[in-house]
Amino acid sequence: MDVHAQKPGLVIFDCDGVLVDSEPLSLACLTAGLNRIGVAIEFETVRARFTGTSMVSIMEHIARDYGVTAPPGFVEAVKAETLALFDAELRAMRGVAEAVAALGLPSCVASSSDPVRLRHSLSLTGLLPLFGENVFSSAQVARGKPFPDLFLFAAARMGAAPETCLVIEDSVPGVTAARSAGMRVAGFTGGGHWGHDPAGADLVRAGAGRVFSDFADLAAVIAGA
């Protein structure tokens, strides 16, 4: 039987922009920080280029394409500012807790965020108990998204074959990483940063098989995956 016609053996959730509506907050902090060190870049450019990307990759991009090397402590300062904003404003995606609780399938989180921010975000929004220890960060692998390392690592730790996994992603680098790992992908466009393209055309072009914007539809998305 074709494994792609079967119910997924594991559902892997990205965190930022999927489980929590963090991207507008974190991208705003990143944009302000980059502007402070002389990088002439606007929020929309930051959103388009860096959503779903690790800070290591972002700073490599800034040094290569803008010729600006961040001063010592810059990344730590942006992370601290982001966490402070999260404390004040971060919210879980509408309906996500109920949808994950009703899955009836093994699930985990695989995120580009560093471990401290990742667990902080999930704790703040009350989602951490849904995943327990099954929370994985790009800090645990050699290469972050768009490379497949993190998703392959998460699948291995969860004891699932890549071809049985379904990834829920909101970014092109994340979709690319999942497809490179040999996994199916559903694109999520319900976050506050997706107002520009609710149909998720960029995600479809990157390889997402389905796109949805409301966690009330998660069960149907999984059934059709």
Coordinates of C-alpha atoms in Angstrom, one line a residue:
M1 CA 0.0 0.0 0.0
D2 CA 1.2 3.5 -0.7
V3 CA 2.3 5.1 2.6
H4 CA 1.2 8.5 1.3
A5 CA -2.4 7.2 1.4
Q6 CA -2.2 6.1 5.0
K7 CA -2.8 8.1 8.2
P8 CA 0.4 9.8 9.3
G9 CA 2.4 8.0 11.9
L10 CA 3.7 11.2 13.4
V11 CA 2.6 14.9 13.1
I12 CA 5.5 17.4 13.5
F13 CA 4.5 20.9 14.3
D14 CA 6.7 24.0 13.7
C15 CA 6.2 26.4 16.6
D16 CA 6.5 30.0 15.6
G17 CA 3.7 31.0 13.3
V18 CA 2.0 27.6 13.7
L19 CA 1.4 26.8 17.4
V20 CA 2.0 30.4 18.6
D21 CA 1.3 33.7 16.9
S22 CA 4.9 34.9 17.5
E23 CA 6.1 35.9 14.1
P24 CA 4.8 39.5 14.0
L25 CA 6.4 40.0 17.4
S26 CA 9.8 38.4 16.7
L27 CA 10.1 39.9 13.2
A28 CA 9.4 43.3 14.6
C29 CA 12.1 42.9 17.2
L30 CA 14.6 41.6 14.6
T31 CA 13.8 44.4 12.2
A32 CA 14.3 47.1 14.9
G33 CA 17.6 45.4 16.0
L34 CA 19.0 45.3 12.5
N35 CA 18.1 48.9 11.8
R36 CA 20.0 49.9 15.0
I37 CA 23.2 48.3 13.7
G38 CA 22.9 50.0 10.3
V39 CA 21.1 47.4 8.2
A40 CA 18.6 49.3 6.0
I41 CA 15.9 46.7 5.9
E42 CA 12.1 46.9 6.2
F43 CA 9.7 44.6 8.1
E44 CA 8.3 43.1 4.9
T45 CA 11.7 42.2 3.6
V46 CA 12.6 40.6 7.0
R47 CA 9.3 38.7 6.9
A48 CA 9.9 37.4 3.4
R49 CA 13.5 36.5 3.8
F50 CA 13.8 35.3 7.4
T51 CA 10.5 33.8 8.6
G52 CA 11.2 30.3 9.8
T53 CA 15.0 30.8 9.7
S54 CA 17.4 30.4 12.6
M55 CA 19.4 33.4 14.0
V56 CA 22.6 31.8 12.9
S57 CA 21.4 31.7 9.3
I58 CA 20.0 35.2 9.5
M59 CA 23.2 36.8 10.7
E60 CA 25.2 34.9 8.0
H61 CA 22.8 36.4 5.4
I62 CA 23.1 39.9 6.8
A63 CA 26.9 39.7 6.8
R64 CA 27.0 38.3 3.3
D65 CA 24.4 40.5 1.6
Y66 CA 24.5 43.7 3.6
G67 CA 28.1 43.7 4.6
V68 CA 27.2 44.3 8.3
T69 CA 28.7 42.1 11.1
A70 CA 26.6 42.2 14.2
P71 CA 28.5 43.6 17.3
P72 CA 29.1 41.4 20.3
G73 CA 25.9 40.8 22.2
F74 CA 23.6 41.7 19.4
V75 CA 21.9 38.3 19.0
E76 CA 21.5 38.0 22.8
A77 CA 19.9 41.5 23.0
V78 CA 17.4 40.8 20.2
K79 CA 16.5 37.5 21.9
A80 CA 16.0 39.2 25.2
E81 CA 13.8 41.9 23.7
T82 CA 11.8 39.3 21.9
L83 CA 11.2 37.2 25.1
A84 CA 10.1 40.4 26.9
L85 CA 7.6 41.2 24.1
F86 CA 6.4 37.6 24.3
D87 CA 5.8 37.9 28.0
A88 CA 3.5 40.8 27.3
E89 CA 1.7 39.8 24.1
L90 CA 2.3 36.2 22.9
R91 CA -0.8 34.1 22.3
A92 CA -1.4 30.5 21.1
M93 CA -3.1 30.2 17.7
R94 CA -6.8 30.0 18.0
G95 CA -8.1 26.5 18.5
V96 CA -4.6 24.9 18.4
A97 CA -4.7 23.4 22.0
E98 CA -8.0 21.7 21.3
A99 CA -6.9 20.4 17.9
V100 CA -3.6 19.0 19.2
A101 CA -5.3 17.4 22.2
A102 CA -7.8 15.7 19.9
L103 CA -5.2 14.4 17.4
G104 CA -5.1 10.8 18.5
L105 CA -1.6 10.5 16.9
P106 CA 2.0 10.9 18.1
S107 CA 3.1 14.5 17.7
C108 CA 6.1 16.7 18.4
V109 CA 7.5 20.1 17.9
A110 CA 10.5 20.9 15.6
S111 CA 11.5 24.6 15.5
S112 CA 14.2 26.9 14.4
S113 CA 14.0 28.7 17.7
D114 CA 16.7 28.2 20.3
P115 CA 15.7 25.8 23.2
V116 CA 15.1 28.6 25.7
R117 CA 12.8 30.6 23.5
L118 CA 11.0 27.5 22.3
R119 CA 10.1 26.1 25.7
H120 CA 9.4 29.6 27.0
S121 CA 6.9 30.2 24.2
L122 CA 5.2 26.9 24.7
S123 CA 5.0 27.4 28.5
L124 CA 3.6 30.9 28.2
T125 CA 0.8 29.8 26.0
G126 CA 0.0 26.6 28.0
L127 CA 0.9 24.3 25.1
L128 CA 4.0 22.6 26.6
P129 CA 2.1 19.9 28.5
L130 CA 0.6 18.7 25.1
F131 CA 4.1 17.7 23.9
G132 CA 6.1 17.1 27.1
E133 CA 9.7 16.2 26.2
N134 CA 8.9 15.9 22.5
V135 CA 10.2 19.4 21.6
F136 CA 13.2 19.7 19.3
S137 CA 15.3 22.7 18.3
S138 CA 17.6 23.5 15.4
A139 CA 20.3 23.9 18.1
Q140 CA 20.3 20.1 18.3
V141 CA 21.4 19.6 14.6
A142 CA 24.2 20.7 12.4
R143 CA 22.1 22.6 9.9
G144 CA 18.8 24.4 10.4
K145 CA 15.9 24.8 7.9
P146 CA 15.8 24.8 4.9
F147 CA 18.0 21.7 5.4
P148 CA 16.2 18.5 6.4
D149 CA 18.4 17.8 9.5
L150 CA 15.9 18.9 12.2
F151 CA 12.9 17.0 10.8
L152 CA 15.0 13.9 10.3
F153 CA 16.3 14.2 13.9
A154 CA 12.8 14.7 15.3
A155 CA 11.5 11.7 13.4
A156 CA 14.3 9.5 14.6
R157 CA 13.8 10.6 18.2
M158 CA 10.1 9.8 17.9
G159 CA 10.8 6.4 16.2
A160 CA 8.9 7.3 13.0
A161 CA 10.0 6.7 9.4
P162 CA 10.2 10.1 7.4
E163 CA 7.7 8.9 4.8
T164 CA 5.1 8.4 7.5
C165 CA 5.4 12.0 8.9
L166 CA 3.2 15.0 8.3
V167 CA 4.8 18.4 9.0
I168 CA 2.7 21.5 9.7
E169 CA 4.7 24.5 8.6
D170 CA 4.2 28.2 7.9
S171 CA 7.4 29.1 6.1
V172 CA 9.1 28.3 2.8
P173 CA 12.3 27.2 4.5
G174 CA 10.3 24.9 6.7
V175 CA 8.3 23.4 3.8
T176 CA 11.5 23.0 1.9
A177 CA 13.2 21.3 4.8
A178 CA 10.3 18.9 5.3
R179 CA 10.1 18.0 1.6
S180 CA 13.9 17.4 1.6
A181 CA 13.4 15.0 4.5
G182 CA 10.9 13.0 2.4
M183 CA 7.9 14.1 4.5
R184 CA 4.5 15.3 3.6
V185 CA 3.7 18.9 4.4
A186 CA 0.6 21.0 5.2
G187 CA 1.0 24.7 5.1
F188 CA -0.6 26.9 7.8
T189 CA -1.5 30.5 7.0
G190 CA -3.5 31.4 10.1
G191 CA -0.7 33.5 11.7
G192 CA -0.6 37.2 11.9
H193 CA 2.2 37.4 9.4
W194 CA 0.3 35.7 6.6
G195 CA -2.2 38.5 5.7
H196 CA -0.3 39.0 2.5
D197 CA -1.0 35.6 1.1
P198 CA -3.8 33.7 2.9
A199 CA -3.9 31.1 0.1
G200 CA -0.3 30.2 0.8
A201 CA 0.9 30.2 -2.8
D202 CA 4.5 30.4 -1.7
L203 CA 4.0 27.3 0.5
V204 CA 2.4 25.4 -2.3
R205 CA 5.2 26.3 -4.7
A206 CA 7.7 25.0 -2.1
G207 CA 5.9 21.7 -1.8
A208 CA 3.0 21.9 0.7
G209 CA 0.3 19.4 -0.4
R210 CA -2.5 21.3 1.4
V211 CA -2.9 24.7 3.0
F212 CA -5.2 25.6 5.9
S213 CA -5.7 28.7 8.1
D214 CA -7.9 27.4 10.9
F215 CA -7.0 24.7 13.4
A216 CA -10.7 23.6 13.3
D217 CA -9.7 22.1 10.0
L218 CA -6.7 20.1 11.3
A219 CA -8.5 16.8 11.5
A220 CA -9.7 17.1 7.9
V221 CA -6.2 18.1 6.7
I222 CA -4.7 15.0 8.4
A223 CA -7.4 12.8 6.9
G224 CA -6.6 14.1 3.5
A225 CA -2.9 14.1 3.8

